[in-house]
Structure formats: C-alpha cells, structure tokens
Amino acid sequence: MKEIRKVIVLGATGNVGQRVISALLKASFHVTAGGRALGSMSDLPSEAVKISVDYGSPESLKNAFHDQDAVIEAFNPNVAIFQEQIVQAAIDAGVQHLITPDFSSDTFNENVEELLIFEPKLKAQRLLESAAEKHGINWTAIITGPFFDWAIPRSIFWVNPSSKEVTVFGSGNQQVSMSAIDMVGRASVAVLQNPVAFLNRVAYFADYTVSSNELVTTLSNMDTREMWKPNEIPLSGFLQRGKELWSQDTIDGVQDRLNSPAYQILGTYGLFDESNRYGADFSKKVEEGFGITLAEFQQMLQQAIFK
Ligand SMILES: NC(=O)c1ccc[n+]([C@@H]2O[C@H](COP(=O)([O-])OP(=O)(O)OC[C@H]3O[C@@H](n4cnc5c(N)ncnc54)[C@H](OP(=O)(O)O)[C@@H]3O)[C@@H](O)[C@H]2O)c1
C-alpha cells in the first residue's frame, strides 16, 4: 500500500472541515479543499488547493478526486445522500482510502438505529461497505463523541457558565466520552499517517470520559468564586417525544435536521441513557495514545468556559 500524501477534504468550509485541513497541512499532507462554491473557501489557508464540487455529478466528483490518495467526508450530514456517487467516483479515480461522514457519537453501536437521527450516516456506511466489498476501496470511520469545547459557547452542551449549572439528565451517572473539536484533525492525521492500522473499521477517539455528576464537582473545584449546581431533568419521555417530533419534521420536509429540536432531544437521550445502550461511554475502545488526564481536561474546560 502506498503512502498517503494527497488528501481532499469535502465540506472544507465547515466546523469539522476547517480543523481537519489545518491539521493535515501541519502534518505536511498535500491538501485540497472541496466544497460547493470556490468563493466560500476564500478564508481557508492559502496552502490548500481549492476545488468546487457538485456532489450530484459523477464527472465533477471524479475530476475533484483525480490523483488524490484519500478523501475525507467532513461535510454536513445532508450531503451523505450522495454517498453512492461519492464512493463510485472515488473508486473510479483510484482513491485508496476514504474517511467516512461520522465524527460523532457511536454510529456503529448495535442499537443506534433506534435514535433515528443517524439514518443518513448509517445508510451512507451500508452503501460504502457494499461497494468496498466489490471494488476494494479502504475506509475508516472516526468516532469522537461530542465536541465539548465547541458546544459550550454555543449553549448546546449541558454546561451553563452564566448560571453556574450543569444540566443533569437522568441520574447523572452515565459516563460520556467526548473530545475537543480539534480531535477531528488529530484523528484524521493519525489514520492517514498509518492507514494499515485503521483499515476498514471504526476507530474511537476521545479526550476524556466523564459523567454529569462528576462535571458538577470538577467545575466547582475549578471555580474559586462559586459552587456549581445540578439542574436535574428526568429523561423519561425523551425518546417518545423526540420520535414524535422527528416524524412530524419528516412530514413537514424539514431540511436542517441537525439543528432541529428533535435532533437535540434524540441526541441527548442517546448520550444519557442509563444503560449505555447507545455506547456514549466508549472509553474502553479509545485508540492507544489518545485520552488526557483530569488536569488537562480541566485546562480545556477552563478555556471553553472561563475565557
Ligand atoms: N461530535 C460533535 O459534537 C459534532 C458537532 C457538529 C458536527 N458533527 C459532525 O461532523 C460532521 C461535519 O459537521 P459540520 O458541523 O462540520 O457541518 P457544517 O459545518 O454544518 O457543514 C459542513 C459543510 O458542508 C457543506 N454543506 C452544508 N450543507 C450542505 C448541503 N445541504 N448540501 C451540500 N453541502 C452542504 C458546506 O460547505 P460548502 O458550502 O463549502 O460546500 C458546509 O460548510 C458531520 O458528520 C456532523 O454530524 C459532530
């Protein structure tokens, strides 16, 4: 297998895409940034080649993938509907390795389909595996858990710096594996520098695994002025309510499902189910060399919360 040097990142302008590009450039990969419009890529690093991609066009995809060793699917999950065309174009162009559109919770967990929200990713994975079996393209799925430092300032994490509260869903004892958002770059570099170690499998990367109750204590210990408090919310009814909203959104043709209340409710339920039914705690599966100490985690929290 030849060394991977040339990588195209699809969804280059996104939250994940930008960080993956920076990390790949730092690791001396030759990087091409792919997205819908060249104009939207003007703020990306000048060292990255930019190319516009029409995901629905096999020709456009094949042209973008020409001479690339690897493709990273860092786009919004809406684009996963084009997985069949993307995989076929990658095979036609002779791409060796594909990093799948994951970077999220454990989409390889046996019960995760129940949550509904990962359907585009699951469908994309089934298509990829069936094409890979026939044509031999290699792949890796990167699972990171929630990006805590990215989510806290957006008020979509369960930590509220202004009220000094941690929202505690259920008992608060469920452990959740999570990462700082730059993990997407660290993990992509690790995979592409040593693809044989990650061949055709899911790879788990997390900085830290912690429960909500432990977060209350950790934040209180870090805060010299005030104790943090739990804001307790029962989880009962979450799954049912989330499913109802999801079905209604399907009927209404909601496009931006990632930011819908249904997604939030079902995603939250998936993280805090008391029996780890959806694999939110994947600490035992984390790749060697990844994971940080409590002190390092506190430093990252400090930057995300108290800056
Ligand atoms: N673990 C976590 O906490 C977490 C948080 C957020 C996201 N994620 C995951 O990370 C991955 C990337 O998410 P992201 O937040 O980086 O995505 P994003 O910023 O919403 O979108 C990434 C890029 O995809 C392109 N795009 C968006 N909508 C599109 C559409 N309808 N059709 C075609 N292109 C579209 C856009 O690029 P162009 O317009 O330039 O093409 C956009 O910049 C996803 O798999 C997501 O599930 C995980």
CSV table of C-alpha atoms and ligand atoms in Angstrom, one decimal:
chain,number,residue,atom,x,y,z
A,1,MET,CA,0.0,0.0,0.0
A,2,LYS,CA,1.4,3.4,-1.0
A,3,GLU,CA,1.9,6.2,1.5
A,4,ILE,CA,-1.0,8.7,1.6
A,5,ARG,CA,0.2,12.2,0.7
A,6,LYS,CA,-2.6,13.8,-1.2
A,7,VAL,CA,-5.9,14.3,0.5
A,8,ILE,CA,-9.2,16.0,-0.5
A,9,VAL,CA,-11.4,17.3,2.3
A,10,LEU,CA,-15.1,17.6,1.3
A,11,GLY,CA,-17.1,20.1,3.3
A,12,ALA,CA,-13.9,22.1,3.7
A,13,THR,CA,-15.6,25.3,5.0
A,14,GLY,CA,-17.5,23.6,7.8
A,15,ASN,CA,-16.8,23.3,11.6
A,16,VAL,CA,-15.0,19.9,11.0
A,17,GLY,CA,-13.6,20.6,7.6
A,18,GLN,CA,-11.6,23.7,8.5
A,19,ARG,CA,-10.0,21.9,11.5
A,20,VAL,CA,-9.1,18.8,9.5
A,21,ILE,CA,-7.5,21.0,6.8
A,22,SER,CA,-5.3,22.9,9.3
A,23,ALA,CA,-4.1,19.6,11.0
A,24,LEU,CA,-3.4,17.9,7.7
A,25,LEU,CA,-1.4,20.9,6.5
A,26,LYS,CA,0.6,21.0,9.7
A,27,ALA,CA,1.4,17.3,9.2
A,28,SER,CA,2.7,18.1,5.7
A,29,PHE,CA,-0.1,16.5,3.7
A,30,HIS,CA,-0.9,17.9,0.3
A,31,VAL,CA,-4.4,19.2,0.9
A,32,THR,CA,-7.3,20.0,-1.5
A,33,ALA,CA,-10.3,21.7,-0.1
A,34,GLY,CA,-13.6,20.7,-1.7
A,35,GLY,CA,-17.0,22.4,-1.4
A,36,ARG,CA,-19.9,23.7,-3.3
A,37,ALA,CA,-18.5,27.2,-4.2
A,38,LEU,CA,-15.0,28.4,-4.6
A,39,GLY,CA,-16.0,31.8,-3.1
A,40,SER,CA,-17.0,30.3,0.2
A,41,MET,CA,-13.5,28.9,0.5
A,42,SER,CA,-11.6,32.2,0.3
A,43,ASP,CA,-10.8,32.2,4.1
A,44,LEU,CA,-9.2,28.8,4.0
A,45,PRO,CA,-5.4,28.5,4.3
A,46,SER,CA,-3.6,29.6,1.0
A,47,GLU,CA,-1.5,26.3,1.1
A,48,ALA,CA,-4.7,24.3,0.4
A,49,VAL,CA,-5.7,23.9,-3.3
A,50,LYS,CA,-9.4,24.8,-3.7
A,51,ILE,CA,-11.9,23.0,-5.9
A,52,SER,CA,-15.7,23.3,-6.3
A,53,VAL,CA,-17.6,20.1,-6.2
A,54,ASP,CA,-21.1,19.3,-7.4
A,55,TYR,CA,-21.9,16.3,-5.2
A,56,GLY,CA,-24.7,15.1,-7.6
A,57,SER,CA,-22.4,15.0,-10.6
A,58,PRO,CA,-20.2,11.9,-11.1
A,59,GLU,CA,-18.0,13.9,-13.5
A,60,SER,CA,-17.4,16.7,-11.1
A,61,LEU,CA,-16.6,14.3,-8.3
A,62,LYS,CA,-14.2,12.2,-10.4
A,63,ASN,CA,-12.5,15.4,-11.5
A,64,ALA,CA,-12.1,16.5,-7.9
A,65,PHE,CA,-10.7,13.1,-6.9
A,66,HIS,CA,-8.2,12.8,-9.7
A,67,ASP,CA,-4.7,12.0,-8.3
A,68,GLN,CA,-5.9,12.0,-4.7
A,69,ASP,CA,-4.8,9.3,-2.3
A,70,ALA,CA,-7.6,9.9,0.2
A,71,VAL,CA,-11.0,11.5,0.6
A,72,ILE,CA,-12.3,12.9,3.9
A,73,GLU,CA,-16.1,13.3,4.1
A,74,ALA,CA,-16.2,16.2,6.5
A,75,PHE,CA,-19.5,17.7,5.1
A,76,ASN,CA,-22.8,18.3,6.8
A,77,PRO,CA,-24.8,15.0,7.1
A,78,ASN,CA,-27.2,16.3,4.4
A,79,VAL,CA,-24.6,15.6,1.8
A,80,ALA,CA,-24.4,11.9,2.8
A,81,ILE,CA,-27.3,11.3,0.5
A,82,PHE,CA,-24.7,11.5,-2.3
A,83,GLN,CA,-22.6,8.7,-0.8
A,84,GLU,CA,-23.2,6.3,-3.7
A,85,GLN,CA,-21.9,8.8,-6.2
A,86,ILE,CA,-19.0,9.9,-4.0
A,87,VAL,CA,-17.9,6.3,-3.4
A,88,GLN,CA,-18.2,5.3,-7.0
A,89,ALA,CA,-16.2,8.4,-8.1
A,90,ALA,CA,-13.5,7.6,-5.5
A,91,ILE,CA,-13.2,4.1,-6.9
A,92,ASP,CA,-13.2,5.3,-10.5
A,93,ALA,CA,-10.5,7.8,-9.7
A,94,GLY,CA,-8.3,5.2,-7.9
A,95,VAL,CA,-8.6,6.8,-4.4
A,96,GLN,CA,-7.1,4.4,-1.8
A,97,HIS,CA,-8.7,5.5,1.4
A,98,LEU,CA,-11.9,7.2,2.5
A,99,ILE,CA,-12.7,8.7,5.9
A,100,THR,CA,-16.5,8.4,6.4
A,101,PRO,CA,-19.0,11.2,7.3
A,102,ASP,CA,-19.0,10.4,11.1
A,103,PHE,CA,-17.0,12.5,13.6
A,104,SER,CA,-19.9,12.0,16.0
A,105,SER,CA,-21.5,9.5,18.5
A,106,ASP,CA,-21.0,5.8,18.0
A,107,THR,CA,-22.9,5.1,14.8
A,108,PHE,CA,-21.5,1.6,14.9
A,109,ASN,CA,-23.4,0.8,18.1
A,110,GLU,CA,-25.9,-2.0,17.6
A,111,ASN,CA,-28.9,-0.1,19.0
A,112,VAL,CA,-28.2,3.3,17.5
A,113,GLU,CA,-30.7,3.0,14.7
A,114,GLU,CA,-33.5,3.4,17.3
A,115,LEU,CA,-32.5,7.1,17.7
A,116,LEU,CA,-33.4,7.8,14.0
A,117,ILE,CA,-31.0,10.8,13.8
A,118,PHE,CA,-28.1,8.9,12.4
A,119,GLU,CA,-30.0,7.5,9.4
A,120,PRO,CA,-28.1,9.3,6.7
A,121,LYS,CA,-24.8,8.2,8.2
A,122,LEU,CA,-25.9,4.6,8.6
A,123,LYS,CA,-27.2,4.5,5.0
A,124,ALA,CA,-24.0,6.0,3.7
A,125,GLN,CA,-22.0,3.4,5.6
A,126,ARG,CA,-24.0,0.5,4.3
A,127,LEU,CA,-23.5,1.8,0.7
A,128,LEU,CA,-19.8,2.2,1.3
A,129,GLU,CA,-19.3,-1.3,2.7
A,130,SER,CA,-21.2,-2.9,-0.1
A,131,ALA,CA,-19.1,-1.0,-2.7
A,132,ALA,CA,-15.9,-1.7,-0.8
A,133,GLU,CA,-16.6,-5.4,-0.8
A,134,LYS,CA,-16.9,-5.4,-4.6
A,135,HIS,CA,-14.2,-2.9,-5.5
A,136,GLY,CA,-11.7,-2.9,-2.6
A,137,ILE,CA,-11.6,0.8,-1.6
A,138,ASN,CA,-10.4,1.1,2.0
A,139,TRP,CA,-12.1,3.2,4.7
A,140,THR,CA,-12.1,4.3,8.3
A,141,ALA,CA,-14.9,5.8,10.4
A,142,ILE,CA,-13.8,8.2,13.1
A,143,ILE,CA,-15.9,8.4,16.3
A,144,THR,CA,-15.2,11.3,18.6
A,145,GLY,CA,-18.2,11.8,20.9
A,146,PRO,CA,-19.5,15.4,21.4
A,147,PHE,CA,-17.1,18.3,20.9
A,148,PHE,CA,-17.4,19.9,24.4
A,149,ASP,CA,-15.3,23.0,23.7
A,150,TRP,CA,-17.2,23.8,20.5
A,151,ALA,CA,-20.6,23.1,22.1
A,152,ILE,CA,-20.2,25.1,25.4
A,153,PRO,CA,-20.0,28.6,23.8
A,154,ARG,CA,-23.0,27.7,21.6
A,155,SER,CA,-25.1,26.7,24.6
A,156,ILE,CA,-25.7,23.3,23.2
A,157,PHE,CA,-23.6,21.5,25.8
A,158,TRP,CA,-25.0,20.7,29.3
A,159,VAL,CA,-22.8,23.2,31.0
A,160,ASN,CA,-24.2,26.7,31.6
A,161,PRO,CA,-21.4,29.2,32.6
A,162,SER,CA,-23.7,32.1,33.4
A,163,SER,CA,-26.0,30.3,35.8
A,164,LYS,CA,-23.1,28.0,37.0
A,165,GLU,CA,-25.3,25.0,36.4
A,166,VAL,CA,-24.8,21.6,34.8
A,167,THR,CA,-27.9,20.2,33.3
A,168,VAL,CA,-28.1,16.6,34.7
A,169,PHE,CA,-30.2,14.3,32.6
A,170,GLY,CA,-31.5,11.3,34.5
A,171,SER,CA,-29.3,10.1,37.4
A,172,GLY,CA,-26.3,12.0,36.1
A,173,ASN,CA,-24.1,8.9,36.5
A,174,GLN,CA,-23.9,7.9,32.8
A,175,GLN,CA,-20.4,8.4,31.6
A,176,VAL,CA,-20.0,10.1,28.2
A,177,SER,CA,-16.8,10.0,26.1
A,178,MET,CA,-16.1,13.4,24.5
A,179,SER,CA,-13.4,15.3,22.6
A,180,ALA,CA,-12.2,18.8,22.0
A,181,ILE,CA,-13.2,19.7,18.4
A,182,ASP,CA,-9.5,19.7,17.2
A,183,MET,CA,-9.7,15.9,17.7
A,184,VAL,CA,-11.1,15.7,14.2
A,185,GLY,CA,-7.7,16.9,12.9
A,186,ARG,CA,-5.6,14.8,15.3
A,187,ALA,CA,-7.6,11.7,14.5
A,188,SER,CA,-7.6,12.2,10.7
A,189,VAL,CA,-3.8,12.7,10.7
A,190,ALA,CA,-3.3,9.5,12.9
A,191,VAL,CA,-5.4,7.5,10.5
A,192,LEU,CA,-3.8,8.8,7.3
A,193,GLN,CA,-0.3,8.5,8.6
A,194,ASN,CA,-0.8,4.8,9.4
A,195,PRO,CA,-3.8,3.7,7.4
A,196,VAL,CA,-3.0,0.0,7.7
A,197,ALA,CA,-3.7,0.2,11.4
A,198,PHE,CA,-7.1,1.6,10.8
A,199,LEU,CA,-8.2,-0.4,7.8
A,200,ASN,CA,-11.9,-0.9,7.1
A,201,ARG,CA,-13.0,-0.3,10.6
A,202,VAL,CA,-14.4,2.1,13.1
A,203,ALA,CA,-11.8,3.9,15.2
A,204,TYR,CA,-12.7,5.5,18.6
A,205,PHE,CA,-11.0,8.8,19.7
A,206,ALA,CA,-11.9,10.7,22.9
A,207,ASP,CA,-10.1,13.1,25.1
A,208,TYR,CA,-12.0,12.4,28.2
A,209,THR,CA,-14.9,10.4,29.6
A,210,VAL,CA,-17.0,11.9,32.4
A,211,SER,CA,-20.5,11.8,34.0
A,212,SER,CA,-22.6,15.0,34.6
A,213,ASN,CA,-22.3,14.5,38.3
A,214,GLU,CA,-18.6,14.4,38.1
A,215,LEU,CA,-18.7,17.5,35.9
A,216,VAL,CA,-20.5,19.4,38.7
A,217,THR,CA,-17.7,18.5,41.1
A,218,THR,CA,-15.0,19.2,38.6
A,219,LEU,CA,-16.4,22.7,37.8
A,220,SER,CA,-16.9,23.5,41.5
A,221,ASN,CA,-13.3,22.6,42.2
A,222,MET,CA,-12.1,24.8,39.3
A,223,ASP,CA,-14.3,27.8,40.2
A,224,THR,CA,-12.8,29.8,43.1
A,225,ARG,CA,-15.9,32.0,43.5
A,226,GLU,CA,-18.9,29.8,43.4
A,227,MET,CA,-20.1,26.2,43.7
A,228,TRP,CA,-21.8,24.8,40.6
A,229,LYS,CA,-25.3,23.3,40.9
A,230,PRO,CA,-27.0,20.4,39.1
A,231,ASN,CA,-30.2,21.3,37.2
A,232,GLU,CA,-31.9,17.9,37.2
A,233,ILE,CA,-34.1,16.9,34.2
A,234,PRO,CA,-35.7,13.4,34.1
A,235,LEU,CA,-35.1,11.5,30.9
A,236,SER,CA,-38.4,9.8,30.9
A,237,GLY,CA,-40.5,10.6,27.8
A,238,PHE,CA,-37.5,11.9,25.8
A,239,LEU,CA,-37.3,9.1,23.3
A,240,GLN,CA,-41.0,9.1,22.6
A,241,ARG,CA,-41.2,12.9,22.3
A,242,GLY,CA,-38.1,13.0,20.1
A,243,LYS,CA,-39.5,10.4,17.8
A,244,GLU,CA,-42.8,12.2,17.5
A,245,LEU,CA,-41.1,15.5,16.6
A,246,TRP,CA,-38.8,13.6,14.2
A,247,SER,CA,-41.8,12.1,12.4
A,248,GLN,CA,-43.5,15.5,12.2
A,249,ASP,CA,-40.3,17.0,10.7
A,250,THR,CA,-40.3,14.2,8.1
A,251,ILE,CA,-43.9,15.0,7.1
A,252,ASP,CA,-43.0,18.8,7.1
A,253,GLY,CA,-39.9,18.2,4.9
A,254,VAL,CA,-37.5,19.9,7.4
A,255,GLN,CA,-34.1,20.3,5.8
A,256,ASP,CA,-31.8,21.4,8.6
A,257,ARG,CA,-32.4,18.4,10.8
A,258,LEU,CA,-29.0,18.8,12.6
A,259,ASN,CA,-30.3,21.9,14.3
A,260,SER,CA,-33.9,20.7,15.0
A,261,PRO,CA,-35.3,20.2,18.5
A,262,ALA,CA,-36.0,16.6,17.5
A,263,TYR,CA,-32.3,16.1,16.8
A,264,GLN,CA,-31.3,17.7,20.2
A,265,ILE,CA,-33.8,15.5,22.1
A,266,LEU,CA,-32.9,12.2,20.5
A,267,GLY,CA,-29.2,13.0,20.6
A,268,THR,CA,-29.4,13.9,24.3
A,269,TYR,CA,-31.3,10.7,25.0
A,270,GLY,CA,-28.6,8.7,23.2
A,271,LEU,CA,-25.9,10.2,25.4
A,272,PHE,CA,-27.5,9.8,28.7
A,273,ASP,CA,-29.5,6.6,28.6
A,274,GLU,CA,-28.5,5.0,31.9
A,275,SER,CA,-27.6,1.6,30.5
A,276,ASN,CA,-25.1,3.0,27.9
A,277,ARG,CA,-27.5,1.4,25.3
A,278,TYR,CA,-26.1,3.7,22.6
A,279,GLY,CA,-22.4,3.4,23.5
A,280,ALA,CA,-21.9,7.0,24.8
A,281,ASP,CA,-19.2,5.7,27.1
A,282,PHE,CA,-16.7,4.2,24.7
A,283,SER,CA,-13.7,4.8,26.9
A,284,LYS,CA,-12.6,1.1,26.7
A,285,LYS,CA,-12.3,1.3,22.9
A,286,VAL,CA,-10.3,4.5,22.6
A,287,GLU,CA,-7.2,4.2,20.3
A,288,GLU,CA,-3.8,3.9,22.0
A,289,GLY,CA,-2.1,7.2,22.6
A,290,PHE,CA,-5.3,9.2,22.9
A,291,GLY,CA,-7.0,10.4,26.1
A,292,ILE,CA,-6.0,13.1,28.6
A,293,THR,CA,-5.7,13.5,32.3
A,294,LEU,CA,-8.3,15.2,34.6
A,295,ALA,CA,-5.9,18.2,34.9
A,296,GLU,CA,-5.6,18.5,31.1
A,297,PHE,CA,-9.4,18.2,30.7
A,298,GLN,CA,-9.8,20.9,33.3
A,299,GLN,CA,-7.5,23.2,31.4
A,300,MET,CA,-9.6,22.6,28.2
A,301,LEU,CA,-12.8,23.3,30.2
A,302,GLN,CA,-11.2,26.4,31.6
A,303,GLN,CA,-10.5,27.8,28.1
A,304,ALA,CA,-14.0,26.9,26.9
A,305,ILE,CA,-15.9,28.3,29.9
A,306,PHE,CA,-14.0,30.9,31.7
A,307,LYS,CA,-12.2,32.7,28.9
B,1,LIG,N1,-19.3,15.4,17.6
B,1,LIG,C1,-20.0,16.6,17.6
B,1,LIG,O1,-20.2,17.2,18.6
B,1,LIG,C2,-20.4,17.2,16.3
B,1,LIG,C3,-20.8,18.5,16.2
B,1,LIG,C4,-21.1,19.0,14.9
B,1,LIG,C5,-21.0,18.2,13.8
B,1,LIG,N2,-20.6,16.9,13.9
B,1,LIG,C6,-20.4,16.0,12.7
B,1,LIG,O2,-19.3,16.5,12.0
B,1,LIG,C7,-19.6,16.4,10.6
B,1,LIG,C8,-19.4,17.7,9.9
B,1,LIG,O3,-20.3,18.6,10.5
B,1,LIG,P1,-20.1,20.2,10.5
B,1,LIG,O4,-20.7,20.8,11.7
B,1,LIG,O5,-18.7,20.5,10.2
B,1,LIG,O6,-21.0,20.5,9.2
B,1,LIG,P2,-21.4,22.0,8.7
B,1,LIG,O7,-20.4,23.0,9.2
B,1,LIG,O8,-22.9,22.2,9.0
B,1,LIG,O9,-21.3,21.8,7.2
B,1,LIG,C9,-20.0,21.5,6.6
B,1,LIG,C10,-20.0,21.9,5.1
B,1,LIG,O10,-20.9,21.1,4.4
B,1,LIG,C11,-21.4,21.9,3.3
B,1,LIG,N3,-22.9,21.8,3.3
B,1,LIG,C12,-23.7,22.1,4.3
B,1,LIG,N4,-25.0,21.8,4.0
B,1,LIG,C13,-24.9,21.4,2.7
B,1,LIG,C14,-25.9,20.9,1.9
B,1,LIG,N5,-27.2,20.9,2.2
B,1,LIG,N6,-25.5,20.4,0.6
B,1,LIG,C15,-24.2,20.5,0.3
B,1,LIG,N7,-23.2,20.9,1.1
B,1,LIG,C16,-23.6,21.3,2.3
B,1,LIG,C17,-20.9,23.3,3.5
B,1,LIG,O11,-19.8,23.5,2.7
B,1,LIG,P3,-19.8,24.2,1.3
B,1,LIG,O12,-21.0,25.1,1.2
B,1,LIG,O13,-18.5,24.9,1.3
B,1,LIG,O14,-19.8,23.0,0.4
B,1,LIG,C18,-20.5,23.3,4.9
B,1,LIG,O15,-19.5,24.2,5.2
B,1,LIG,C19,-21.0,15.8,10.5
B,1,LIG,O16,-20.9,14.4,10.2
B,1,LIG,C20,-21.6,16.1,11.8
B,1,LIG,O17,-22.6,15.1,12.2
B,1,LIG,C21,-20.2,16.4,15.1
